[in-house]
Coordinates of C-alpha atoms in Angstrom, one line a residue:
M24 CA 99.5 -7.5 57.3
T25 CA 101.6 -10.6 55.2
K26 CA 101.4 -12.8 58.4
D27 CA 97.6 -12.8 58.6
I28 CA 97.4 -13.6 55.0
T29 CA 99.8 -16.3 55.0
Y30 CA 98.1 -17.9 58.1
T31 CA 94.7 -17.6 56.3
I32 CA 96.2 -18.9 53.1
K33 CA 98.0 -22.2 54.8
T34 CA 94.4 -22.8 57.2
K35 CA 92.5 -23.0 53.6
Q36 CA 94.7 -25.2 52.1
L37 CA 94.5 -27.8 54.6
I38 CA 90.5 -27.6 54.5
D39 CA 91.6 -28.4 50.9
N40 CA 93.9 -31.0 51.5
L41 CA 91.6 -33.4 53.9
K42 CA 89.2 -32.4 51.1
S43 CA 91.9 -34.1 48.5
V44 CA 91.5 -37.0 51.7
C45 CA 87.8 -37.3 51.7
A46 CA 87.8 -37.7 47.3
N47 CA 90.8 -40.2 47.7
Y48 CA 88.3 -42.5 49.7
G49 CA 85.0 -42.5 48.0
L50 CA 83.9 -39.3 49.8
G51 CA 83.7 -36.4 47.8
N52 CA 81.0 -34.8 47.3
D53 CA 79.5 -37.4 49.2
G54 CA 76.9 -36.3 52.6
N55 CA 79.6 -37.5 55.7
E56 CA 81.8 -35.2 53.4
F57 CA 80.6 -32.6 56.2
K58 CA 80.8 -34.2 59.4
I59 CA 83.9 -35.4 58.4
I60 CA 85.4 -32.2 57.3
T61 CA 84.2 -29.9 60.2
Q62 CA 84.7 -32.7 62.8
V63 CA 88.1 -33.2 62.1
F64 CA 88.5 -29.3 61.5
L65 CA 87.6 -28.8 65.0
Y66 CA 89.5 -32.0 66.9
K67 CA 92.6 -30.2 64.6
F68 CA 91.0 -26.5 66.7
L69 CA 91.2 -28.2 70.1
N70 CA 94.3 -29.9 70.3
D71 CA 96.1 -26.6 68.7
K72 CA 93.9 -24.8 71.6
F73 CA 95.0 -26.7 73.9
R74 CA 99.0 -27.4 73.6
Y75 CA 98.9 -23.3 72.6
E76 CA 97.3 -22.6 76.5
V77 CA 99.7 -25.4 78.8
K78 CA 102.5 -23.9 77.3
K79 CA 102.0 -20.1 78.0
L80 CA 100.9 -21.8 81.6
K81 CA 104.5 -23.9 81.5
P82 CA 105.9 -22.8 78.4
E83 CA 108.9 -24.8 79.6
L84 CA 107.2 -27.8 78.2
G85 CA 107.8 -26.1 74.2
V86 CA 111.6 -27.0 74.5
N87 CA 113.1 -28.8 72.3
N88 CA 109.6 -28.9 70.3
D89 CA 108.9 -32.0 72.2
F90 CA 106.0 -30.9 74.2
N91 CA 104.0 -34.7 73.8
T92 CA 106.9 -36.2 75.6
A93 CA 107.3 -33.3 77.9
L94 CA 103.5 -33.6 79.2
T95 CA 103.7 -37.1 79.6
K96 CA 106.6 -36.9 81.9
L97 CA 104.6 -35.0 84.3
K98 CA 103.7 -36.1 87.7
K99 CA 100.3 -36.7 87.9
K100 CA 99.8 -34.4 90.7
D101 CA 101.7 -32.6 88.2
F102 CA 99.1 -32.7 85.3
E103 CA 96.4 -31.7 87.2
L104 CA 97.3 -28.9 88.8
L105 CA 97.6 -28.2 85.2
M106 CA 94.6 -28.7 83.9
D107 CA 92.9 -26.8 87.3
L108 CA 94.7 -24.1 86.1
L109 CA 93.6 -23.4 82.7
D110 CA 90.3 -21.7 81.6
E111 CA 86.8 -23.3 82.1
N112 CA 86.3 -22.8 78.3
V113 CA 89.6 -24.9 76.8
P114 CA 89.2 -28.6 76.4
R115 CA 90.9 -30.7 78.6
L116 CA 93.3 -33.1 76.9
K117 CA 95.8 -36.0 77.6
P118 CA 98.9 -36.7 76.0
H119 CA 97.7 -40.1 73.9
Q120 CA 94.4 -38.3 72.8
L121 CA 97.0 -35.5 71.0
I122 CA 97.8 -35.7 66.9
S123 CA 101.4 -35.6 67.7
Y124 CA 101.2 -39.0 69.2
L125 CA 98.5 -40.4 67.2
H126 CA 101.2 -39.6 64.2
N127 CA 103.8 -41.3 66.3
I128 CA 102.0 -44.7 66.5
Q129 CA 100.5 -44.3 63.4
N130 CA 101.8 -47.8 61.6
S131 CA 100.0 -49.5 64.4
G132 CA 97.3 -52.6 64.0
D133 CA 94.1 -51.7 64.5
F134 CA 94.5 -47.9 63.8
A135 CA 90.9 -47.0 62.5
K136 CA 90.0 -48.0 66.2
T137 CA 92.5 -45.9 68.3
F138 CA 91.8 -43.2 66.5
D139 CA 87.8 -42.8 66.2
D140 CA 88.0 -44.2 71.0
T141 CA 90.7 -41.2 70.9
L142 CA 87.5 -39.2 69.8
R143 CA 85.0 -40.4 71.5
D144 CA 86.9 -39.8 74.9
I145 CA 87.5 -36.3 74.2
S146 CA 84.1 -36.2 73.8
I147 CA 83.2 -38.0 77.0
E148 CA 85.5 -36.4 78.8
N149 CA 84.7 -31.8 77.5
A150 CA 80.6 -32.6 76.8
E151 CA 80.4 -30.1 80.3
I152 CA 81.4 -27.1 77.7
F153 CA 81.6 -28.4 74.5
S154 CA 77.7 -30.4 74.2
I155 CA 74.5 -28.8 72.2
K156 CA 71.9 -29.8 74.5
S157 CA 68.1 -31.2 72.5
F158 CA 65.3 -29.7 73.5
T159 CA 64.5 -32.7 76.2
G160 CA 67.8 -31.8 78.0
A161 CA 69.9 -35.0 75.4
K162 CA 73.4 -34.2 74.8
D163 CA 75.4 -34.4 71.7
L164 CA 78.4 -35.5 71.2
L165 CA 81.9 -33.4 69.4
F166 CA 82.6 -36.0 67.0
D167 CA 81.3 -39.4 65.4
E168 CA 83.0 -42.6 64.2
L169 CA 84.8 -40.9 61.0
S170 CA 86.7 -44.8 60.3
A171 CA 82.6 -45.8 59.5
F172 CA 81.9 -44.0 56.9
I173 CA 84.1 -46.1 54.5
S174 CA 82.7 -48.8 54.0
D175 CA 85.8 -50.8 52.7
R176 CA 87.2 -51.8 56.0
S177 CA 90.2 -52.9 54.7
E178 CA 90.7 -48.3 53.6
R179 CA 89.9 -47.7 57.2
D180 CA 93.8 -47.9 58.9
A181 CA 94.8 -45.8 56.0
F182 CA 91.9 -43.5 55.7
C183 CA 92.5 -42.6 59.2
R184 CA 96.5 -42.1 59.0
A185 CA 95.8 -40.1 55.3
I186 CA 93.9 -37.6 58.4
I187 CA 96.5 -37.6 60.6
N188 CA 98.7 -36.8 58.2
K189 CA 97.2 -34.0 56.7
L190 CA 97.0 -32.4 60.8
F191 CA 99.9 -33.1 61.5
E192 CA 101.6 -31.0 59.4
F193 CA 99.5 -27.5 60.2
S194 CA 99.4 -25.8 63.2
F195 CA 97.5 -23.3 64.9
E196 CA 99.6 -22.2 67.5
E197 CA 100.8 -19.2 65.6
S198 CA 97.7 -17.3 64.5
F199 CA 96.7 -17.9 68.1
E200 CA 99.3 -16.0 69.3
Y201 CA 98.9 -13.2 66.5
Y202 CA 94.6 -12.9 66.9
F203 CA 94.3 -12.5 70.4
E204 CA 97.9 -10.4 71.1
E205 CA 96.6 -8.4 67.5
K206 CA 92.9 -9.0 67.3
Y207 CA 92.9 -9.6 63.7
D208 CA 90.5 -12.0 63.9
F209 CA 90.7 -14.0 60.6
F210 CA 88.5 -16.3 61.5
K211 CA 85.3 -15.6 59.5
D212 CA 87.2 -15.9 56.8
I213 CA 88.0 -19.8 57.6
F214 CA 84.8 -20.5 59.2
E215 CA 83.2 -19.3 55.5
Y216 CA 85.0 -20.8 53.3
L217 CA 85.3 -24.3 55.7
I218 CA 81.7 -24.5 55.3
K219 CA 80.7 -22.7 52.3
D220 CA 80.3 -26.4 50.3
Y221 CA 78.0 -27.0 53.5
N222 CA 75.4 -24.7 54.0
S223 CA 72.9 -25.3 51.4
D224 CA 71.0 -22.4 49.8
S225 CA 69.2 -23.9 48.1
G226 CA 65.3 -24.8 49.8
G227 CA 64.9 -27.3 51.3
K228 CA 62.2 -28.3 54.6
Y229 CA 64.8 -26.5 56.0
A230 CA 66.8 -24.7 54.3
E231 CA 70.1 -22.1 55.4
Y232 CA 70.2 -19.0 53.7
Y233 CA 73.9 -17.6 54.5
T234 CA 73.8 -14.1 56.4
P235 CA 76.1 -11.6 54.1
N236 CA 78.7 -10.2 56.0
A237 CA 77.9 -6.6 55.4
V238 CA 74.4 -7.1 56.6
A239 CA 75.7 -8.9 59.4
R240 CA 78.0 -5.3 60.2
I241 CA 75.6 -3.3 59.7
I242 CA 73.2 -4.9 61.7
A243 CA 75.8 -4.8 64.9
N244 CA 77.1 -1.2 64.6
I245 CA 73.3 0.2 64.7
L246 CA 72.2 -2.1 67.2
V247 CA 75.4 -1.4 69.0
P248 CA 76.7 2.1 68.9
G249 CA 77.9 2.6 72.4
K250 CA 80.0 0.6 74.6
V251 CA 78.1 -1.6 76.0
K252 CA 78.6 -3.3 79.6
Q253 CA 77.3 -6.8 79.8
A254 CA 74.8 -8.5 77.8
R255 CA 72.2 -11.4 76.9
C256 CA 72.1 -11.8 73.1
Y257 CA 70.2 -14.3 71.2
D258 CA 68.8 -15.8 67.8
P259 CA 65.3 -17.6 67.5
S260 CA 66.5 -19.2 64.0
V261 CA 70.9 -19.2 64.1
G262 CA 71.9 -20.8 61.3
S263 CA 75.4 -21.0 61.2
G264 CA 75.7 -17.5 63.3
S265 CA 77.1 -15.0 61.3
L266 CA 74.6 -12.4 62.8
L267 CA 76.0 -13.2 66.8
M268 CA 79.5 -13.7 65.1
S269 CA 79.6 -9.8 64.0
L270 CA 77.0 -9.3 67.5
A271 CA 79.3 -10.1 69.8
H272 CA 82.8 -9.0 68.0
K273 CA 80.7 -5.6 68.4
I274 CA 79.9 -6.2 72.1
G275 CA 83.3 -7.8 73.6
E276 CA 83.3 -11.8 73.5
D277 CA 83.7 -11.8 76.8
K278 CA 80.8 -9.6 77.7
C279 CA 78.1 -11.2 75.8
T280 CA 76.5 -14.7 76.3
I281 CA 74.7 -16.2 73.4
Y282 CA 71.7 -18.0 73.0
T283 CA 70.2 -20.1 69.9
E284 CA 67.5 -22.2 69.3
D285 CA 67.0 -24.0 66.0
I286 CA 65.7 -26.8 64.2
S287 CA 68.7 -28.1 62.0
Q288 CA 70.8 -30.9 63.8
K289 CA 73.3 -29.7 60.5
S290 CA 73.1 -26.0 62.0
S291 CA 73.5 -26.7 65.7
T292 CA 76.8 -28.2 64.9
M293 CA 78.3 -25.2 62.5
L294 CA 76.8 -22.6 65.3
R295 CA 79.4 -25.1 67.4
L296 CA 82.0 -24.9 65.7
N297 CA 81.7 -21.1 64.6
L298 CA 81.3 -20.3 68.4
I299 CA 85.2 -22.7 69.1
L300 CA 86.6 -20.3 67.0
N301 CA 85.1 -16.7 67.4
N302 CA 86.5 -17.6 71.4
L303 CA 82.6 -17.5 72.6
T304 CA 83.3 -21.3 73.8
H305 CA 82.0 -20.6 77.0
S306 CA 78.0 -19.8 75.8
I307 CA 78.0 -23.7 74.1
P308 CA 75.7 -24.4 76.0
N309 CA 73.0 -21.9 75.5
V310 CA 72.9 -23.7 71.8
I311 CA 69.6 -25.9 71.7
K312 CA 68.2 -27.5 69.2
T313 CA 64.4 -27.6 69.1
N314 CA 61.4 -26.7 66.7
T315 CA 61.7 -22.2 67.8
I316 CA 58.2 -21.9 67.5
A317 CA 56.7 -24.6 68.5
Q318 CA 58.5 -26.1 71.8
P319 CA 60.6 -22.7 72.7
F320 CA 63.1 -23.9 75.4
Y321 CA 64.0 -20.2 76.4
L322 CA 60.7 -19.0 76.5
E323 CA 59.4 -18.6 79.7
K324 CA 63.2 -19.1 81.4
Q325 CA 64.9 -16.1 80.2
K326 CA 64.7 -12.2 79.0
F327 CA 67.0 -10.6 76.1
D328 CA 68.7 -7.9 76.2
Y329 CA 69.1 -7.9 72.1
I330 CA 67.8 -10.2 69.4
V331 CA 69.2 -10.7 66.2
S332 CA 67.2 -13.0 63.4
N333 CA 67.5 -13.8 59.8
P334 CA 64.3 -15.8 59.9
P335 CA 63.5 -18.7 56.9
F336 CA 60.6 -16.7 55.7
K337 CA 58.6 -19.7 54.1
L338 CA 57.7 -22.7 55.5
D339 CA 55.2 -25.6 55.6
F340 CA 54.8 -26.0 59.3
S341 CA 50.9 -27.4 58.5
D342 CA 51.3 -30.2 60.7
F343 CA 51.9 -28.3 63.8
R344 CA 49.8 -25.1 63.1
N345 CA 46.9 -25.9 64.2
D346 CA 48.6 -26.1 67.3
L347 CA 49.6 -22.5 67.7
E348 CA 46.4 -20.9 67.8
K349 CA 45.5 -22.6 71.4
D350 CA 44.8 -20.1 74.7
S351 CA 48.6 -21.0 75.2
F352 CA 50.7 -19.7 72.6
K353 CA 47.8 -16.2 72.2
E354 CA 50.6 -14.0 73.8
R355 CA 53.0 -14.9 71.9
F356 CA 51.1 -15.1 68.7
F357 CA 49.0 -12.0 69.4
A358 CA 48.7 -11.0 65.5
G359 CA 47.9 -14.2 64.5
V360 CA 49.2 -17.3 62.7
P361 CA 49.3 -17.5 58.6
N362 CA 46.6 -19.8 57.1
V363 CA 47.3 -23.1 55.8
P364 CA 47.0 -22.3 51.7
N365 CA 44.8 -24.4 48.9
A366 CA 48.0 -24.9 47.2
K367 CA 52.4 -24.7 48.0
K368 CA 51.9 -25.2 51.8
E369 CA 55.6 -24.4 51.5
S370 CA 54.7 -20.9 50.6
M371 CA 53.6 -20.5 54.2
S372 CA 54.6 -17.0 55.8
I373 CA 56.6 -18.4 59.1
Y374 CA 58.5 -14.9 59.2
L375 CA 55.5 -14.3 60.8
L376 CA 55.8 -16.1 63.6
F377 CA 58.9 -15.5 64.1
I378 CA 58.6 -11.6 64.5
Q379 CA 55.9 -12.1 67.3
H380 CA 58.3 -14.9 68.8
I381 CA 61.5 -11.7 68.9
I382 CA 58.8 -8.9 69.5
Y383 CA 57.9 -11.2 73.0
S384 CA 61.8 -12.6 73.8
L385 CA 62.7 -8.5 74.1
N386 CA 63.4 -7.7 78.3
E387 CA 61.8 -4.3 79.0
S388 CA 65.1 -2.6 77.5
G389 CA 65.5 -4.6 75.2
K390 CA 66.9 -4.1 71.2
A391 CA 66.0 -6.2 67.7
A392 CA 66.9 -6.5 63.9
I393 CA 65.1 -8.5 62.1
V394 CA 65.0 -9.4 58.1
V395 CA 62.0 -9.6 57.2
P396 CA 61.1 -9.5 53.3
T397 CA 60.6 -5.5 51.8
G398 CA 56.9 -6.5 51.3
F399 CA 56.7 -6.8 54.5
I400 CA 57.2 -3.0 55.2
T401 CA 54.5 -1.9 53.3
A402 CA 51.2 -4.7 53.7
Q403 CA 48.3 -3.4 54.6
S404 CA 45.9 -5.3 56.0
G405 CA 46.9 -9.4 58.0
I406 CA 49.3 -9.6 60.6
E407 CA 52.1 -8.3 58.4
K408 CA 50.1 -4.8 59.7
K409 CA 49.2 -5.8 63.1
I410 CA 52.3 -6.1 63.9
R411 CA 53.6 -3.2 62.0
E412 CA 50.5 -1.0 64.3
R413 CA 51.8 -3.0 67.4
L414 CA 55.1 -2.2 67.1
I415 CA 53.9 1.8 66.1
D416 CA 51.0 2.4 68.8
K417 CA 53.4 1.1 71.6
G418 CA 56.6 2.9 70.6
W419 CA 59.1 -0.1 70.1
L420 CA 60.2 0.7 66.5
R421 CA 63.6 2.5 65.6
G422 CA 63.0 2.6 62.4
V423 CA 64.0 -0.2 58.7
V424 CA 66.6 0.2 56.6
S425 CA 65.3 -1.6 52.9
M426 CA 68.4 -3.6 51.0
P427 CA 69.6 -3.6 47.4
S428 CA 67.8 -6.5 46.3
N429 CA 70.4 -9.9 45.6
I430 CA 72.3 -8.8 48.6
F431 CA 71.5 -13.1 48.6
A432 CA 73.4 -14.3 46.7
S433 CA 70.9 -17.0 47.2
T434 CA 67.6 -16.1 46.8
G435 CA 66.1 -12.9 44.9
T436 CA 64.4 -11.8 47.3
N437 CA 63.9 -8.2 48.2
V438 CA 64.9 -7.8 51.9
S439 CA 64.1 -4.8 55.1
V440 CA 65.8 -5.0 57.9
L441 CA 63.5 -3.4 61.0
F442 CA 65.4 -1.9 63.8
L443 CA 62.9 -2.9 67.7
D444 CA 63.8 -0.5 70.8
K445 CA 61.4 -1.1 73.1
K446 CA 63.0 1.9 74.6
A447 CA 63.0 3.8 71.8
D448 CA 62.5 7.3 70.5
S449 CA 58.8 7.5 68.6
D450 CA 59.0 11.2 67.6
H451 CA 62.6 10.4 65.4
I452 CA 61.9 6.7 63.1
V453 CA 64.9 6.1 61.0
L454 CA 63.2 5.0 57.7
M455 CA 65.9 4.6 55.0
D456 CA 66.5 3.6 52.0
A457 CA 69.7 1.3 51.2
S458 CA 68.2 0.3 47.4
K459 CA 69.9 2.4 45.4
L460 CA 73.7 1.0 47.0
G461 CA 76.2 -0.8 45.9
E462 CA 77.2 -3.1 42.9
T463 CA 76.8 -5.9 40.9
V464 CA 79.0 -8.9 41.3
K465 CA 78.7 -12.6 40.3
E466 CA 79.1 -15.7 42.1
G467 CA 78.4 -19.0 40.0
K468 CA 75.5 -18.5 38.2
N469 CA 73.6 -16.5 41.0
Q470 CA 74.1 -12.5 40.4
R471 CA 74.2 -10.9 44.3
T472 CA 74.7 -6.8 45.1
V473 CA 78.1 -5.9 47.2
L474 CA 78.1 -3.3 49.2
T475 CA 81.4 -1.2 49.8
R476 CA 82.7 -0.1 53.2
E477 CA 82.4 3.3 52.0
E478 CA 78.6 2.5 52.0
E479 CA 77.8 0.5 55.2
T480 CA 79.2 3.6 57.0
R481 CA 77.3 6.3 55.4
I482 CA 74.1 3.6 56.7
V483 CA 75.2 2.8 59.6
E484 CA 76.0 7.0 60.3
A485 CA 73.0 8.1 59.4
F486 CA 70.7 5.6 61.2
N487 CA 72.8 6.3 64.5
S488 CA 72.6 10.2 64.0
K489 CA 68.9 9.6 63.2
E490 CA 70.0 12.0 59.6
A491 CA 68.3 12.7 56.7
A492 CA 70.2 11.9 53.6
E493 CA 68.6 12.6 49.9
D494 CA 67.0 9.4 48.3
L495 CA 68.6 7.7 51.5
S496 CA 66.7 8.4 54.6
V497 CA 64.1 10.4 56.7
I498 CA 62.9 10.8 60.5
V499 CA 59.3 11.0 60.9
S500 CA 57.4 10.7 63.8
K501 CA 54.9 7.4 65.4
K502 CA 52.0 10.3 63.7
Q503 CA 53.7 10.2 60.7
I504 CA 53.5 6.7 60.4
Q505 CA 50.1 6.7 61.8
E506 CA 48.7 8.8 59.2
K507 CA 50.8 6.7 56.4
N508 CA 48.2 3.4 57.4
Y509 CA 51.3 2.1 59.1
S510 CA 53.7 2.1 55.9
F511 CA 57.6 1.7 57.4
S512 CA 59.0 2.2 53.8
A513 CA 61.2 5.7 53.0
G514 CA 59.6 6.4 49.5
Q515 CA 56.1 7.4 51.0
Y516 CA 57.8 9.8 53.6
F517 CA 60.2 11.2 50.8
E518 CA 59.9 14.6 49.3
I519 CA 58.3 15.4 46.1
K520 CA 61.2 18.0 44.8
I521 CA 60.7 20.3 41.7
E522 CA 63.4 22.4 40.2
Y523 CA 62.6 25.4 38.6
V524 CA 65.3 26.5 35.4
D525 CA 65.3 30.3 34.6
I526 CA 65.6 30.9 30.8
T527 CA 65.1 33.4 28.1
V528 CA 61.4 34.4 26.3
D529 CA 63.8 32.6 22.9
K530 CA 65.4 29.7 24.8
F531 CA 61.2 29.3 25.9
Q532 CA 60.3 29.9 22.2
E533 CA 63.0 27.8 20.8
K534 CA 61.8 24.5 23.5
M535 CA 58.9 25.0 22.0
K536 CA 59.4 25.6 18.6
G537 CA 61.1 22.1 19.0
F538 CA 57.9 19.9 20.3
E539 CA 55.9 21.4 18.0
Q540 CA 58.0 19.5 15.2
R541 CA 58.9 16.7 16.6
L542 CA 54.6 16.5 17.7
N543 CA 54.7 16.9 14.0
E544 CA 56.6 14.2 13.2
L545 CA 55.1 11.1 15.8
F546 CA 51.3 12.3 14.1
A547 CA 52.8 11.9 10.3
E548 CA 54.5 8.1 11.3
G549 CA 51.0 8.1 12.9
S550 CA 48.9 8.6 9.3
R551 CA 51.8 6.5 7.8
L552 CA 51.2 3.7 10.0
D553 CA 47.5 4.2 9.7
T554 CA 47.6 3.3 5.7
E555 CA 49.5 1.1 5.5
I556 CA 47.8 -1.3 8.3
Q557 CA 44.8 -0.5 5.8
K558 CA 46.2 -1.3 3.2
Q559 CA 47.3 -4.7 5.0
L560 CA 43.7 -5.8 5.4
K561 CA 42.1 -4.9 2.5
G562 CA 44.5 -7.5 1.3
L563 CA 43.9 -10.4 3.3
R564 CA 41.6 -13.4 2.8
Y565 CA 40.3 -16.6 3.2
E566 CA 41.3 -19.5 3.3

């Protein structure tokens, strides 16, 4: 595994070098640093992907290590034919848009303008595949005018030269060969490293919480226990897409089409990069920036085979809450809409709307996995219970896994995962309490519980085999859950076991004598304390 380690180290060094350039020009920890780092990284990736795919079609272009010159010398009709032969998900670049060309002309006048113009042209010429749409259909651009983030105009040329030099020193091409031939996916770790400083866990109006790899893998392996021919996969609160990436890898990138919605522009940008890194470029046109609850894009357009979601649990949606009670929303929000509290509007339980939206969005044989606060599975009344009743009475609950506390480093909320299946077996519902698994590790100021791969496998195998495992899982029927007031908590169904141990008469008397002696000691200590308390009370005087 030395190759993957080498590629990972070098790629992380590139990211660190780009951050260093930003810091040297006053953009360290600046709000625009995120845009610069992610967009420059994306430009490098697309540049190298283009070179890699073109060389596969025409290997002679890679001879003598002068790809740019060889590409430039192609006749116009030969170049156009070559572009036509490329897979539709590969970016189309021109010789003067390559990093090697910019590197060679970096000392020309007004280089920053050349750099920005190059990125703008790439955006426009590849908009059909690589642009993200809003609810209204408007498309964004791949790249901003990056040099404009440098306020001192006299430094812009030098800044762009520094960026190009860092990009020129590095190549993805060998890692592409290793990734596609060996099927080793190191881009997941790279993506996490790339965005770790920018994917805020600290809350805010639209907080983005990164789903741990272990949870994403468990969800994918339970949702897809076998082979799938083709699938439409959806996440209505996608964030940076970690749940969908694991699901797509399990199904097969070429066998699934991804659909997403999220209100955050930052999340949409990170998701696009994640899709490109994970060979899912064909799904970028399905990335929609919108308010999924108030303005769902796919609601009446598409139903889905698989839905995964780690929705925001609490969020102030009071500004459009009353609109959701109109007749046009009632079928989707069958269990109701949370009220606006008198205080702390930010505590509104928006996740309850996402659960109902997901149920509505499944097709007739659809499956879903939803991360919820564990309190949802036992709430005795309200919207929570109405949703649970619907899932059980309709026979749509496949099971629940209650995760260890602090499985998310960013929140102390205990979480569980609901597994829904429109074709579920209502006589064999799996309720699992995995809260005792995992080990605690420290991540910065936070403590987090980490599951081992063996524990992940244990959870998945017990769930998929519908196996009752002591202190872990129980198999119950629809009727049993109805009798327990629709509780989804495994602990309420575990059998209470009393162990009986045979002992001799002498052992019994010895134990009883020990208990009696201990009680006498406690009584004596209690009497002494009573006397001392009375003595102290008599000594009290009014001043």
